[in-house]
Amino acid sequence: MKARTSDYQEYLDESDDFLVKQGFTEVELGQKVERFGNVATVLSSYEGRVQSTEKVVTRGVNIFSLYFDGKRWWIQTMMWDEEGPGNPIPAELLPSKK
């Protein structure tokens, strides 16, 4: 795995073809929130699909660091990692089976 960073505009420029032109959508599967005062960390599992086929093309976990300024929450950082054979989404971040 190789980590890389980008600012908002760089991400848009690099992702536009796949996300917009192919109709990528992402749905949250589950989440866990840890909060202390005005800061929080959110782990949010997801499933990504291409609209034209509705095929699941990716699953993983987004991790958000948030700050509350008294009026609203702000995203300070966002990271994610994709699910794979040796990296399954933790059970607590998946919908419970009934």
mmCIF file of N, CA and C in Angstrom:
data_model
loop_
_atom_site.group_PDB
_atom_site.id
_atom_site.type_symbol
_atom_site.label_atom_id
_atom_site.label_comp_id
_atom_site.label_asym_id
_atom_site.label_seq_id
_atom_site.Cartn_x
_atom_site.Cartn_y
_atom_site.Cartn_z
ATOM 1 N N MET A 1 0.840 -1.177 0.000
ATOM 2 C CA MET A 1 0.000 0.000 0.000
ATOM 3 C C MET A 1 0.885 1.241 0.000
ATOM 4 N N LYS A 2 0.491 2.218 -0.766
ATOM 5 C CA LYS A 2 1.244 3.465 -0.841
ATOM 6 C C LYS A 2 0.331 4.609 -0.417
ATOM 7 N N ALA A 3 0.765 5.385 0.557
ATOM 8 C CA ALA A 3 -0.005 6.540 1.005
ATOM 9 C C ALA A 3 0.332 7.741 0.137
ATOM 10 N N ARG A 4 -0.675 8.580 -0.111
ATOM 11 C CA ARG A 4 -0.421 9.823 -0.828
ATOM 12 C C ARG A 4 -1.353 10.889 -0.275
ATOM 13 N N THR A 5 -0.968 12.114 -0.454
ATOM 14 C CA THR A 5 -1.787 13.223 0.018
ATOM 15 C C THR A 5 -2.178 14.093 -1.161
ATOM 16 N N SER A 6 -3.297 14.799 -0.970
ATOM 17 C CA SER A 6 -3.726 15.762 -1.987
ATOM 18 C C SER A 6 -4.606 16.795 -1.309
ATOM 19 N N ASP A 7 -4.656 17.975 -1.895
ATOM 20 C CA ASP A 7 -5.602 18.957 -1.402
ATOM 21 C C ASP A 7 -6.928 18.738 -2.136
ATOM 22 N N TYR A 8 -7.916 19.509 -1.774
ATOM 23 C CA TYR A 8 -9.265 19.336 -2.318
ATOM 24 C C TYR A 8 -9.288 19.421 -3.845
ATOM 25 N N GLN A 9 -8.646 20.433 -4.403
ATOM 26 C CA GLN A 9 -8.672 20.613 -5.858
ATOM 27 C C GLN A 9 -7.922 19.486 -6.580
ATOM 28 N N GLU A 10 -6.792 19.071 -6.028
ATOM 29 C CA GLU A 10 -6.055 17.961 -6.630
ATOM 30 C C GLU A 10 -6.914 16.692 -6.651
ATOM 31 N N TYR A 11 -7.620 16.440 -5.552
ATOM 32 C CA TYR A 11 -8.492 15.263 -5.491
ATOM 33 C C TYR A 11 -9.579 15.338 -6.563
ATOM 34 N N LEU A 12 -10.209 16.506 -6.699
ATOM 35 C CA LEU A 12 -11.248 16.669 -7.720
ATOM 36 C C LEU A 12 -10.694 16.443 -9.119
ATOM 37 N N ASP A 13 -9.545 17.031 -9.405
ATOM 38 C CA ASP A 13 -8.937 16.901 -10.723
ATOM 39 C C ASP A 13 -8.602 15.441 -11.046
ATOM 40 N N GLU A 14 -8.112 14.703 -10.064
ATOM 41 C CA GLU A 14 -7.702 13.321 -10.279
ATOM 42 C C GLU A 14 -8.888 12.357 -10.327
ATOM 43 N N SER A 15 -9.992 12.700 -9.671
ATOM 44 C CA SER A 15 -11.108 11.779 -9.503
ATOM 45 C C SER A 15 -12.304 12.065 -10.391
ATOM 46 N N ASP A 16 -12.336 13.198 -11.047
ATOM 47 C CA ASP A 16 -13.523 13.631 -11.789
ATOM 48 C C ASP A 16 -14.010 12.593 -12.795
ATOM 49 N N ASP A 17 -13.121 12.032 -13.574
ATOM 50 C CA ASP A 17 -13.531 11.080 -14.609
ATOM 51 C C ASP A 17 -14.296 9.909 -14.009
ATOM 52 N N PHE A 18 -13.735 9.304 -12.978
ATOM 53 C CA PHE A 18 -14.371 8.134 -12.380
ATOM 54 C C PHE A 18 -15.619 8.506 -11.580
ATOM 55 N N LEU A 19 -15.503 9.503 -10.717
ATOM 56 C CA LEU A 19 -16.605 9.828 -9.810
ATOM 57 C C LEU A 19 -17.813 10.439 -10.513
ATOM 58 N N VAL A 20 -17.574 11.352 -11.422
ATOM 59 C CA VAL A 20 -18.680 12.069 -12.066
ATOM 60 C C VAL A 20 -19.105 11.402 -13.363
ATOM 61 N N LYS A 21 -18.175 11.202 -14.259
ATOM 62 C CA LYS A 21 -18.531 10.691 -15.585
ATOM 63 C C LYS A 21 -19.058 9.263 -15.553
ATOM 64 N N GLN A 22 -18.570 8.453 -14.636
ATOM 65 C CA GLN A 22 -19.052 7.075 -14.550
ATOM 66 C C GLN A 22 -20.170 6.917 -13.519
ATOM 67 N N GLY A 23 -20.469 7.966 -12.783
ATOM 68 C CA GLY A 23 -21.578 7.921 -11.839
ATOM 69 C C GLY A 23 -21.304 7.099 -10.597
ATOM 70 N N PHE A 24 -20.205 7.379 -9.930
ATOM 71 C CA PHE A 24 -19.860 6.665 -8.700
ATOM 72 C C PHE A 24 -20.719 7.165 -7.545
ATOM 73 N N THR A 25 -21.280 6.220 -6.785
ATOM 74 C CA THR A 25 -22.021 6.567 -5.574
ATOM 75 C C THR A 25 -21.484 5.752 -4.408
ATOM 76 N N GLU A 26 -21.564 6.326 -3.226
ATOM 77 C CA GLU A 26 -21.064 5.663 -2.030
ATOM 78 C C GLU A 26 -22.161 5.667 -0.982
ATOM 79 N N VAL A 27 -22.362 4.526 -0.314
ATOM 80 C CA VAL A 27 -23.378 4.385 0.725
ATOM 81 C C VAL A 27 -22.691 3.952 2.009
ATOM 82 N N GLU A 28 -23.059 4.603 3.109
ATOM 83 C CA GLU A 28 -22.507 4.222 4.403
ATOM 84 C C GLU A 28 -23.136 2.921 4.874
ATOM 85 N N LEU A 29 -22.293 2.012 5.374
ATOM 86 C CA LEU A 29 -22.758 0.738 5.908
ATOM 87 C C LEU A 29 -22.906 0.779 7.422
ATOM 88 N N GLY A 30 -22.035 1.518 8.075
ATOM 89 C CA GLY A 30 -22.055 1.626 9.536
ATOM 90 C C GLY A 30 -21.043 2.667 9.973
ATOM 91 N N GLN A 31 -21.118 3.059 11.276
ATOM 92 C CA GLN A 31 -20.173 4.053 11.763
ATOM 93 C C GLN A 31 -19.933 3.898 13.252
ATOM 94 N N LYS A 32 -18.811 4.446 13.681
ATOM 95 C CA LYS A 32 -18.440 4.507 15.093
ATOM 96 C C LYS A 32 -17.901 5.909 15.335
ATOM 97 N N VAL A 33 -18.407 6.578 16.374
ATOM 98 C CA VAL A 33 -17.999 7.948 16.692
ATOM 99 C C VAL A 33 -17.350 7.969 18.073
ATOM 100 N N GLU A 34 -16.179 8.563 18.154
ATOM 101 C CA GLU A 34 -15.497 8.823 19.431
ATOM 102 C C GLU A 34 -15.374 10.326 19.556
ATOM 103 N N ARG A 35 -15.962 10.891 20.628
ATOM 104 C CA ARG A 35 -15.963 12.347 20.794
ATOM 105 C C ARG A 35 -15.388 12.724 22.154
ATOM 106 N N PHE A 36 -14.603 13.798 22.153
ATOM 107 C CA PHE A 36 -14.112 14.408 23.378
ATOM 108 C C PHE A 36 -14.245 15.910 23.199
ATOM 109 N N GLY A 37 -15.164 16.527 23.923
ATOM 110 C CA GLY A 37 -15.379 17.969 23.812
ATOM 111 C C GLY A 37 -15.729 18.373 22.399
ATOM 112 N N ASN A 38 -14.914 19.237 21.828
ATOM 113 C CA ASN A 38 -15.178 19.769 20.491
ATOM 114 C C ASN A 38 -14.443 19.043 19.373
ATOM 115 N N VAL A 39 -13.884 17.870 19.667
ATOM 116 C CA VAL A 39 -13.223 17.086 18.635
ATOM 117 C C VAL A 39 -13.834 15.687 18.583
ATOM 118 N N ALA A 40 -13.794 15.094 17.409
ATOM 119 C CA ALA A 40 -14.339 13.747 17.248
ATOM 120 C C ALA A 40 -13.606 13.029 16.124
ATOM 121 N N THR A 41 -13.602 11.727 16.223
ATOM 122 C CA THR A 41 -13.120 10.858 15.157
ATOM 123 C C THR A 41 -14.276 9.948 14.762
ATOM 124 N N VAL A 42 -14.521 9.858 13.464
ATOM 125 C CA VAL A 42 -15.601 9.014 12.955
ATOM 126 C C VAL A 42 -15.007 7.974 12.018
ATOM 127 N N LEU A 43 -15.301 6.711 12.268
ATOM 128 C CA LEU A 43 -14.984 5.626 11.351
ATOM 129 C C LEU A 43 -16.279 5.263 10.654
ATOM 130 N N SER A 44 -16.298 5.327 9.352
ATOM 131 C CA SER A 44 -17.513 5.123 8.567
ATOM 132 C C SER A 44 -17.236 4.112 7.452
ATOM 133 N N SER A 45 -17.830 2.918 7.556
ATOM 134 C CA SER A 45 -17.638 1.922 6.497
ATOM 135 C C SER A 45 -18.527 2.281 5.314
ATOM 136 N N TYR A 46 -18.061 1.900 4.123
ATOM 137 C CA TYR A 46 -18.792 2.290 2.909
ATOM 138 C C TYR A 46 -18.761 1.184 1.865
ATOM 139 N N GLU A 47 -19.678 1.336 0.923
ATOM 140 C CA GLU A 47 -19.741 0.492 -0.255
ATOM 141 C C GLU A 47 -19.913 1.417 -1.443
ATOM 142 N N GLY A 48 -19.056 1.300 -2.440
ATOM 143 C CA GLY A 48 -19.111 2.169 -3.613
ATOM 144 C C GLY A 48 -19.574 1.406 -4.842
ATOM 145 N N ARG A 49 -20.461 2.037 -5.615
ATOM 146 C CA ARG A 49 -21.019 1.417 -6.820
ATOM 147 C C ARG A 49 -20.884 2.357 -8.012
ATOM 148 N N VAL A 50 -20.869 1.761 -9.203
ATOM 149 C CA VAL A 50 -20.948 2.509 -10.445
ATOM 150 C C VAL A 50 -22.424 2.507 -10.842
ATOM 151 N N GLN A 51 -22.999 3.695 -11.063
ATOM 152 C CA GLN A 51 -24.430 3.813 -11.328
ATOM 153 C C GLN A 51 -24.894 3.023 -12.541
ATOM 154 N N SER A 52 -24.122 3.014 -13.603
ATOM 155 C CA SER A 52 -24.583 2.374 -14.838
ATOM 156 C C SER A 52 -24.828 0.880 -14.676
ATOM 157 N N THR A 53 -24.056 0.229 -13.802
ATOM 158 C CA THR A 53 -24.201 -1.217 -13.613
ATOM 159 C C THR A 53 -24.711 -1.592 -12.227
ATOM 160 N N GLU A 54 -24.674 -0.642 -11.292
ATOM 161 C CA GLU A 54 -25.005 -0.893 -9.877
ATOM 162 C C GLU A 54 -24.063 -1.911 -9.244
ATOM 163 N N LYS A 55 -22.947 -2.198 -9.914
ATOM 164 C CA LYS A 55 -21.964 -3.139 -9.397
ATOM 165 C C LYS A 55 -21.146 -2.496 -8.281
ATOM 166 N N VAL A 56 -20.954 -3.247 -7.180
ATOM 167 C CA VAL A 56 -20.081 -2.787 -6.101
ATOM 168 C C VAL A 56 -18.648 -2.880 -6.606
ATOM 169 N N VAL A 57 -17.955 -1.735 -6.606
ATOM 170 C CA VAL A 57 -16.579 -1.696 -7.100
ATOM 171 C C VAL A 57 -15.560 -1.493 -5.993
ATOM 172 N N THR A 58 -16.027 -1.115 -4.817
ATOM 173 C CA THR A 58 -15.114 -0.923 -3.692
ATOM 174 C C THR A 58 -15.887 -0.920 -2.379
ATOM 175 N N ARG A 59 -15.203 -1.339 -1.335
ATOM 176 C CA ARG A 59 -15.700 -1.227 0.039
ATOM 177 C C ARG A 59 -14.513 -0.868 0.902
ATOM 178 N N GLY A 60 -14.778 -0.204 2.017
ATOM 179 C CA GLY A 60 -13.686 0.161 2.898
ATOM 180 C C GLY A 60 -14.173 0.973 4.073
ATOM 181 N N VAL A 61 -13.237 1.696 4.685
ATOM 182 C CA VAL A 61 -13.547 2.524 5.854
ATOM 183 C C VAL A 61 -12.960 3.914 5.653
ATOM 184 N N ASN A 62 -13.820 4.936 5.785
ATOM 185 C CA ASN A 62 -13.392 6.335 5.815
ATOM 186 C C ASN A 62 -13.139 6.714 7.264
ATOM 187 N N ILE A 63 -12.106 7.508 7.514
ATOM 188 C CA ILE A 63 -11.813 7.997 8.862
ATOM 189 C C ILE A 63 -11.748 9.513 8.807
ATOM 190 N N PHE A 64 -12.636 10.152 9.567
ATOM 191 C CA PHE A 64 -12.735 11.606 9.605
ATOM 192 C C PHE A 64 -12.276 12.119 10.962
ATOM 193 N N SER A 65 -11.471 13.184 10.967
ATOM 194 C CA SER A 65 -11.159 13.940 12.179
ATOM 195 C C SER A 65 -11.964 15.230 12.081
ATOM 196 N N LEU A 66 -12.779 15.501 13.101
ATOM 197 C CA LEU A 66 -13.706 16.628 13.072
ATOM 198 C C LEU A 66 -13.459 17.595 14.220
ATOM 199 N N TYR A 67 -13.838 18.852 13.997
ATOM 200 C CA TYR A 67 -13.754 19.902 15.016
ATOM 201 C C TYR A 67 -15.060 20.687 15.022
ATOM 202 N N PHE A 68 -15.628 20.914 16.220
ATOM 203 C CA PHE A 68 -16.863 21.685 16.371
ATOM 204 C C PHE A 68 -16.523 23.100 16.822
ATOM 205 N N ASP A 69 -16.953 24.101 16.051
ATOM 206 C CA ASP A 69 -16.614 25.495 16.365
ATOM 207 C C ASP A 69 -17.703 26.202 17.166
ATOM 208 N N GLY A 70 -18.666 25.472 17.658
ATOM 209 C CA GLY A 70 -19.772 26.062 18.407
ATOM 210 C C GLY A 70 -21.039 26.183 17.575
ATOM 211 N N LYS A 71 -20.883 26.111 16.249
ATOM 212 C CA LYS A 71 -22.031 26.208 15.357
ATOM 213 C C LYS A 71 -22.150 24.996 14.438
ATOM 214 N N ARG A 72 -21.013 24.466 14.006
ATOM 215 C CA ARG A 72 -21.050 23.325 13.089
ATOM 216 C C ARG A 72 -19.767 22.509 13.197
ATOM 217 N N TRP A 73 -19.822 21.296 12.683
ATOM 218 C CA TRP A 73 -18.661 20.421 12.637
ATOM 219 C C TRP A 73 -17.887 20.670 11.347
ATOM 220 N N TRP A 74 -16.558 20.703 11.452
ATOM 221 C CA TRP A 74 -15.667 20.884 10.311
ATOM 222 C C TRP A 74 -14.796 19.645 10.153
ATOM 223 N N ILE A 75 -14.597 19.210 8.913
ATOM 224 C CA ILE A 75 -13.685 18.105 8.651
ATOM 225 C C ILE A 75 -12.270 18.664 8.623
ATOM 226 N N GLN A 76 -11.424 18.153 9.500
ATOM 227 C CA GLN A 76 -10.017 18.557 9.532
ATOM 228 C C GLN A 76 -9.189 17.683 8.609
ATOM 229 N N THR A 77 -9.428 16.381 8.664
ATOM 230 C CA THR A 77 -8.743 15.441 7.782
ATOM 231 C C THR A 77 -9.701 14.311 7.425
ATOM 232 N N MET A 78 -9.397 13.681 6.306
ATOM 233 C CA MET A 78 -10.132 12.491 5.896
ATOM 234 C C MET A 78 -9.128 11.520 5.297
ATOM 235 N N MET A 79 -9.235 10.259 5.719
ATOM 236 C CA MET A 79 -8.403 9.194 5.167
ATOM 237 C C MET A 79 -9.306 7.998 4.927
ATOM 238 N N TRP A 80 -8.868 7.093 4.077
ATOM 239 C CA TRP A 80 -9.628 5.864 3.908
ATOM 240 C C TRP A 80 -8.701 4.756 3.483
ATOM 241 N N ASP A 81 -9.191 3.553 3.682
ATOM 242 C CA ASP A 81 -8.486 2.370 3.220
ATOM 243 C C ASP A 81 -9.534 1.420 2.667
ATOM 244 N N GLU A 82 -9.179 0.733 1.600
ATOM 245 C CA GLU A 82 -10.114 -0.188 0.964
ATOM 246 C C GLU A 82 -10.031 -1.570 1.596
ATOM 247 N N GLU A 83 -11.157 -2.244 1.579
ATOM 248 C CA GLU A 83 -11.224 -3.620 2.045
ATOM 249 C C GLU A 83 -10.502 -4.524 1.050
ATOM 250 N N GLY A 84 -9.880 -5.555 1.561
ATOM 251 C CA GLY A 84 -9.212 -6.532 0.721
ATOM 252 C C GLY A 84 -9.128 -7.856 1.448
ATOM 253 N N PRO A 85 -8.569 -8.866 0.812
ATOM 254 C CA PRO A 85 -8.500 -10.199 1.425
ATOM 255 C C PRO A 85 -7.868 -10.209 2.817
ATOM 256 N N GLY A 86 -6.818 -9.460 3.026
ATOM 257 C CA GLY A 86 -6.173 -9.410 4.336
ATOM 258 C C GLY A 86 -6.576 -8.206 5.161
ATOM 259 N N ASN A 87 -7.587 -7.478 4.709
ATOM 260 C CA ASN A 87 -7.993 -6.233 5.359
ATOM 261 C C ASN A 87 -9.524 -6.095 5.330
ATOM 262 N N PRO A 88 -10.238 -6.998 6.055
ATOM 263 C CA PRO A 88 -11.702 -6.931 6.029
ATOM 264 C C PRO A 88 -12.226 -5.768 6.868
ATOM 265 N N ILE A 89 -13.411 -5.287 6.513
ATOM 266 C CA ILE A 89 -14.074 -4.260 7.332
ATOM 267 C C ILE A 89 -14.415 -4.899 8.672
ATOM 268 N N PRO A 90 -14.093 -4.242 9.800
ATOM 269 C CA PRO A 90 -14.430 -4.814 11.109
ATOM 270 C C PRO A 90 -15.944 -5.031 11.252
ATOM 271 N N ALA A 91 -16.309 -6.118 11.897
ATOM 272 C CA ALA A 91 -17.719 -6.488 12.058
ATOM 273 C C ALA A 91 -18.539 -5.368 12.690
ATOM 274 N N GLU A 92 -17.949 -4.619 13.632
ATOM 275 C CA GLU A 92 -18.715 -3.564 14.308
ATOM 276 C C GLU A 92 -19.046 -2.378 13.388
ATOM 277 N N LEU A 93 -18.426 -2.337 12.214
ATOM 278 C CA LEU A 93 -18.718 -1.273 11.250
ATOM 279 C C LEU A 93 -19.611 -1.745 10.098
ATOM 280 N N LEU A 94 -20.144 -2.967 10.233
ATOM 281 C CA LEU A 94 -21.049 -3.508 9.228
ATOM 282 C C LEU A 94 -22.460 -3.608 9.795
ATOM 283 N N PRO A 95 -23.473 -3.563 8.928
ATOM 284 C CA PRO A 95 -24.850 -3.707 9.426
ATOM 285 C C PRO A 95 -25.014 -5.055 10.129
ATOM 286 N N SER A 96 -25.784 -5.056 11.208
ATOM 287 C CA SER A 96 -26.015 -6.304 11.916
ATOM 288 C C SER A 96 -26.975 -7.181 11.122
ATOM 289 N N LYS A 97 -26.710 -8.463 11.146
ATOM 290 C CA LYS A 97 -27.573 -9.427 10.451
ATOM 291 C C LYS A 97 -28.694 -9.829 11.400
ATOM 292 N N LYS A 98 -29.919 -9.769 10.881
ATOM 293 C CA LYS A 98 -31.068 -10.105 11.731
ATOM 294 C C LYS A 98 -31.633 -11.442 11.381
#
